[in-house]
């Protein structure tokens, strides 16, 4: 089965947070809620910016722990959340190793990245991908389970991908376009 | 009308493979069989001797050729398009095959390739629709139970009944043959099974049994049978499996699927992977959530001294401890394993307690030690990737 995945090339990310803003603009999320966040981390003595949102895992924990059956997975692998079923228990918020679902105190429900599925259905890339000026963030369609291969360049500061098998692929470039390098 | 034109006419009219082989038998007076590349009968003019879905009782020569089976001559003709072998047209006759059959086999084979490709395209479409339905079932994509049950009825499945789910994965061996063979073998034993092949995995869903513990035994039976039968066709293959919790409603099958995958992943980390039940995971389920660093820290704090002692003195106390838990503390069984006297083992266990400065007979300590052993195994597996 097909699985859509985000594709990150950390060497290209300059931490401009355009992806974060584009996501906020697209989904009009509440003031303190960001479905996509740019984090800083250190791996092999180098500092990186990593843009993270929901990883639409192959074994999503949010999906497993939700008592209201508010999560489902489309045939293209995108994990979606049904707000009308959500009771705001935050089980998914606690279970996700990547803290992708966020609790909105105004609506009293959880919410998370939906891979801009409406844009996808129109043949457009997700807003965050379209907004990335350096090509650090992209999407890729896995046609089959690639096993451990996509996690070869997995940064040590992120949670272990073994349990949930996130749909997030890292490509580490030895001689990439280095816009800004810290440290 | 000659036999080839007659065959073409039947194909145009939409006759299935069974109709075509029966027509050939009437024309040539020999038995005709269509088999897939692994010798599974797709259609046969003699249904009593070669029922559909069974495997040919003789081995097909790679690339086709002649052979003798129980005094009868058979000729296998590969139905090949480019480099892809779609199957074989097999003809079987008493004594020598009539020259008329042999002469026309090339052209008949081409017509059958066409018919087979058409039938396979229809089957592939059906398989895709079925796979989409099962995917929706496994990922909670139905609005209500009524919708789920109604869709299931279209495929002949009674999803009003509770079902149980198992995921089987091929750890070593050829994936393509596994997909082909494993599904057929499960359906042979469990015609009501719902199957979804996924790369090197096969998801098996069967109706639950009412008697307590019977469903788990049935699952174990399917797994053991599969392992036994597959090893005959695929020597050296290895299987692992995971079973989710049993739920009273099929709307919860998606939970069972996620649990089965977790059980499978944890089972793969064990020394002897087999069928692992999510319900029986115990402390491993908690350990699995921790990072390799946390696991390694816990292992080192609890058993690091014993490992160092073994390394410095050439002893194997760690192995003794592992076997102690593996044999549930049965000194007789452990003694047989090591070819030692049980009292020697008691002494060694005492020594382990002295090295670690703990009371090895305390249940709390034993829980710690067992958890640390499991944590160490998990950490090493994770760091190997």
Coordinates of N, CA, C and O in Angstrom, one line a residue, chain A residues 1-3 57-61 63-78 82 84-85 95 143-146 148 159-160 162-165, chain B residues 128 131-133 135-136 138-144 151 196 198-199 201 249 251-252 254-255 257-259 261-262 265 268 278 285 288-292 382 385:
Chain A
X1 N 0.8 -1.2 0.0 CA 0.0 0.0 0.0 C 0.9 1.3 0.0 O 1.9 1.3 0.6
X2 N 0.4 2.3 -0.7 CA 1.1 3.5 -0.8 C 1.2 4.2 0.6 O 0.2 4.1 1.4
X3 N 2.2 4.9 0.9 CA 2.3 5.7 2.1 C 3.0 7.0 1.8 O 4.2 7.0 1.3
X57 N 2.5 8.0 10.9 CA 3.3 6.8 11.1 C 2.5 5.6 10.5 O 1.3 5.6 10.4
X58 N 3.3 4.6 10.3 CA 2.8 3.3 9.8 C 2.1 2.6 11.0 O 1.1 1.9 10.8
X59 N 2.6 2.7 12.2 CA 2.0 2.2 13.4 C 1.6 3.3 14.3 O 2.3 3.5 15.3
X60 N 0.6 4.1 14.0 CA 0.4 5.3 14.8 C -0.1 5.0 16.2 O -1.1 4.3 16.3
X61 N 0.6 5.6 17.2 CA 0.2 5.3 18.6 C -1.1 6.1 18.9 O -2.0 5.6 19.6
X63 N -3.6 6.7 17.1 CA -4.7 5.9 16.5 C -5.0 4.7 17.4 O -6.2 4.3 17.6
X64 N -4.0 4.1 18.0 CA -4.2 2.9 18.9 C -4.8 3.3 20.2 O -5.6 2.6 20.7
X65 N -4.3 4.4 20.8 CA -4.8 4.7 22.1 C -6.1 5.5 22.2 O -6.7 5.6 23.3
X66 N -6.5 6.1 21.1 CA -7.7 6.9 21.2 C -9.0 6.1 21.6 O -9.3 5.2 20.8
X67 N -9.6 6.4 22.7 CA -10.8 5.6 23.1 C -12.0 6.0 22.3 O -13.0 5.2 22.3
X68 N -12.0 7.1 21.6 CA -13.2 7.5 20.8 C -13.1 7.2 19.4 O -14.0 7.6 18.6
X69 N -12.1 6.5 19.0 CA -11.9 6.1 17.5 C -11.9 7.3 16.6 O -12.5 7.4 15.6
X70 N -11.2 8.4 17.1 CA -11.2 9.6 16.4 C -10.2 9.7 15.3 O -10.1 10.7 14.6
X71 N -9.3 8.7 15.2 CA -8.3 8.7 14.2 C -8.6 7.7 13.1 O -9.1 6.6 13.4
X72 N -8.2 8.0 11.9 CA -8.3 7.0 10.8 C -7.1 7.3 9.8 O -6.5 8.3 9.9
X73 N -6.9 6.3 9.0 CA -5.8 6.4 8.1 C -6.3 6.2 6.6 O -6.9 5.2 6.3
X74 N -6.0 7.2 5.8 CA -6.5 7.1 4.4 C -5.7 6.1 3.7 O -4.6 5.7 4.1
X75 N -6.1 5.8 2.5 CA -5.4 4.8 1.7 C -4.1 5.2 1.2 O -3.3 4.4 0.7
X76 N -3.8 6.6 1.2 CA -2.5 7.1 0.9 C -1.6 7.2 2.1 O -0.5 7.7 2.0
X77 N -2.1 6.7 3.2 CA -1.3 6.6 4.5 C -1.4 7.8 5.4 O -0.8 7.9 6.4
X78 N -2.2 8.8 4.9 CA -2.3 10.1 5.8 C -3.2 9.7 7.0 O -4.3 9.2 6.8
X82 N -10.7 13.1 13.5 CA -12.1 13.5 13.4 C -12.5 14.3 14.6 O -12.7 13.8 15.7
X84 N -15.1 15.8 15.5 CA -16.5 15.6 16.1 C -16.5 14.4 17.0 O -17.4 14.3 17.9
X85 N -15.5 13.5 16.9 CA -15.5 12.3 17.8 C -14.7 12.6 19.0 O -14.8 11.9 20.0
X95 N 0.5 9.9 24.1 CA 1.1 8.7 23.5 C 2.1 9.0 22.4 O 3.0 8.2 22.2
X143 N 6.1 3.3 -2.0 CA 5.1 2.3 -2.6 C 5.0 1.0 -1.8 O 4.1 0.2 -1.9
X144 N 6.0 0.8 -1.0 CA 6.0 -0.4 -0.1 C 6.7 -0.1 1.2 O 7.3 0.9 1.3
X145 N 6.6 -1.1 2.1 CA 7.3 -0.9 3.4 C 8.8 -1.0 3.2 O 9.3 -2.1 2.8
X146 N 9.5 0.1 3.4 CA 11.0 0.0 3.1 C 11.8 -0.5 4.3 O 13.0 -0.4 4.2
X148 N 13.9 -0.6 7.5 CA 14.7 0.4 8.2 C 15.3 1.4 7.3 O 15.9 2.4 7.8
X159 N 13.1 10.9 18.8 CA 12.7 9.5 19.4 C 12.9 8.4 18.4 O 12.9 8.6 17.2
X160 N 13.2 7.2 19.0 CA 13.5 6.0 18.2 C 12.3 5.7 17.2 O 11.2 5.6 17.7
X162 N 11.6 3.0 15.8 CA 11.3 1.5 15.7 C 9.8 1.2 16.0 O 9.3 0.3 15.4
X163 N 9.3 1.9 17.0 CA 7.9 1.5 17.5 C 6.8 2.0 16.5 O 6.0 1.2 16.0
X164 N 6.8 3.3 16.2 CA 5.7 3.8 15.4 C 6.0 3.8 13.9 O 5.0 4.0 13.2
X165 N 7.2 3.6 13.5 CA 7.6 3.6 12.1 C 7.0 4.9 11.4 O 6.2 4.8 10.6
Chain B
X128 N -7.5 -6.0 -5.7 CA -7.3 -4.6 -5.3 C -8.5 -4.0 -4.5 O -8.3 -3.4 -3.5
X131 N -8.4 -5.7 -1.2 CA -7.4 -5.1 -0.3 C -7.8 -3.8 0.2 O -7.5 -3.4 1.3
X132 N -8.4 -3.0 -0.6 CA -8.9 -1.6 -0.2 C -9.9 -1.8 0.9 O -9.8 -1.0 1.9
X133 N -10.8 -2.8 0.8 CA -11.8 -3.0 1.9 C -11.1 -3.4 3.2 O -11.4 -2.8 4.3
X135 N -8.0 -2.8 4.0 CA -7.2 -1.7 4.5 C -8.1 -0.8 5.3 O -7.8 -0.3 6.4
X136 N -9.3 -0.5 4.8 CA -10.3 0.4 5.5 C -10.7 -0.3 6.8 O -10.8 0.4 7.8
X138 N -8.8 -2.2 8.6 CA -7.6 -2.2 9.5 C -7.2 -0.8 10.0 O -6.4 -0.7 10.8
X139 N -7.8 0.2 9.3 CA -7.4 1.6 9.6 C -8.6 2.4 10.0 O -8.6 3.6 9.9
X140 N -9.7 1.7 10.5 CA -10.8 2.5 11.1 C -11.4 3.4 10.1 O -11.8 4.6 10.5
X141 N -11.6 3.0 8.9 CA -12.1 4.0 7.9 C -13.6 3.8 7.6 O -14.0 4.3 6.6
X142 N -14.3 3.2 8.6 CA -15.7 3.1 8.4 C -16.5 4.0 9.3 O -16.1 4.1 10.5
X143 N -17.5 4.6 8.9 CA -18.3 5.5 9.7 C -19.1 4.8 10.8 O -19.2 5.3 11.9
X144 N -19.6 3.6 10.5 CA -20.4 2.8 11.5 C -20.2 1.4 11.3 O -19.7 0.9 10.2
X151 N -20.6 -3.8 3.8 CA -19.5 -4.0 2.8 C -18.9 -5.4 2.9 O -18.5 -6.0 1.9
X196 N -4.8 -10.3 3.9 CA -4.2 -9.2 3.2 C -2.7 -9.3 3.1 O -2.0 -9.2 4.2
X198 N 0.9 -8.0 2.6 CA 1.6 -6.7 2.6 C 3.1 -7.0 2.5 O 3.7 -7.4 3.5
X199 N 3.7 -6.7 1.4 CA 5.1 -7.0 1.1 C 5.5 -8.4 1.7 O 5.0 -9.4 1.3
X201 N 4.7 -9.5 4.6 CA 3.8 -9.8 5.7 C 2.4 -10.4 5.1 O 2.1 -10.1 4.0
X249 N -16.1 -6.8 19.0 CA -16.6 -6.2 17.7 C -15.6 -6.0 16.7 O -14.4 -5.7 17.0
X251 N -15.4 -3.6 14.7 CA -15.0 -2.2 14.6 C -13.7 -1.9 15.4 O -13.1 -0.9 15.2
X252 N -13.3 -2.9 16.2 CA -12.1 -2.7 17.0 C -10.9 -3.5 16.4 O -9.9 -3.6 17.0
X254 N -9.1 -2.8 14.1 CA -7.9 -1.9 13.8 C -7.0 -1.8 15.0 O -5.8 -1.7 14.8
X255 N -7.6 -1.9 16.2 CA -6.7 -1.9 17.4 C -5.9 -3.2 17.5 O -4.7 -3.2 17.8
X257 N -5.0 -5.0 15.1 CA -4.0 -4.9 14.0 C -2.7 -4.2 14.5 O -1.6 -4.6 14.4
X258 N -2.9 -3.0 15.2 CA -1.8 -2.3 15.7 C -1.1 -3.1 16.8 O 0.1 -3.1 16.9
X259 N -1.9 -3.8 17.6 CA -1.3 -4.6 18.7 C -0.5 -5.8 18.1 O 0.6 -6.1 18.6
X261 N 1.0 -5.9 15.3 CA 2.3 -5.4 14.8 C 3.3 -5.1 15.9 O 4.5 -5.4 15.7
X262 N 2.9 -4.6 17.0 CA 3.8 -4.4 18.1 C 4.3 -5.7 18.6 O 5.5 -5.9 18.9
X265 N 6.9 -7.0 16.3 CA 8.2 -6.3 16.4 C 9.0 -6.8 17.6 O 10.2 -7.0 17.5
X268 N 10.4 -10.2 17.2 CA 11.5 -10.3 16.3 C 12.8 -10.0 17.1 O 13.9 -10.4 16.6
X278 N 0.0 -10.3 21.9 CA 0.1 -9.0 22.6 C -0.3 -9.1 24.0 O 0.3 -8.5 24.9
X285 N 6.4 -5.0 26.8 CA 5.6 -3.9 26.2 C 6.0 -2.5 26.8 O 6.0 -1.6 26.1
X288 N 9.7 -1.6 25.6 CA 9.8 -1.3 24.2 C 9.6 0.2 23.9 O 10.1 0.8 22.9
X289 N 8.9 0.9 24.9 CA 8.7 2.3 24.7 C 9.9 3.2 25.0 O 9.9 4.3 24.7
X290 N 10.9 2.6 25.7 CA 12.1 3.3 26.1 C 13.1 3.5 25.0 O 13.2 2.6 24.1
X291 N 14.0 4.5 25.1 CA 15.0 4.7 24.1 C 16.2 3.7 24.4 O 16.3 3.2 25.5
X292 N 17.0 3.4 23.4 CA 18.1 2.5 23.6 C 19.0 2.9 24.7 O 19.6 2.1 25.4
X382 N 18.4 -2.8 19.2 CA 18.1 -1.5 18.6 C 19.4 -0.9 18.1 O 19.4 -0.2 17.1
X385 N 20.4 -1.8 14.9 CA 19.5 -1.3 13.9 C 18.7 -2.4 13.2 O 18.4 -2.3 12.1

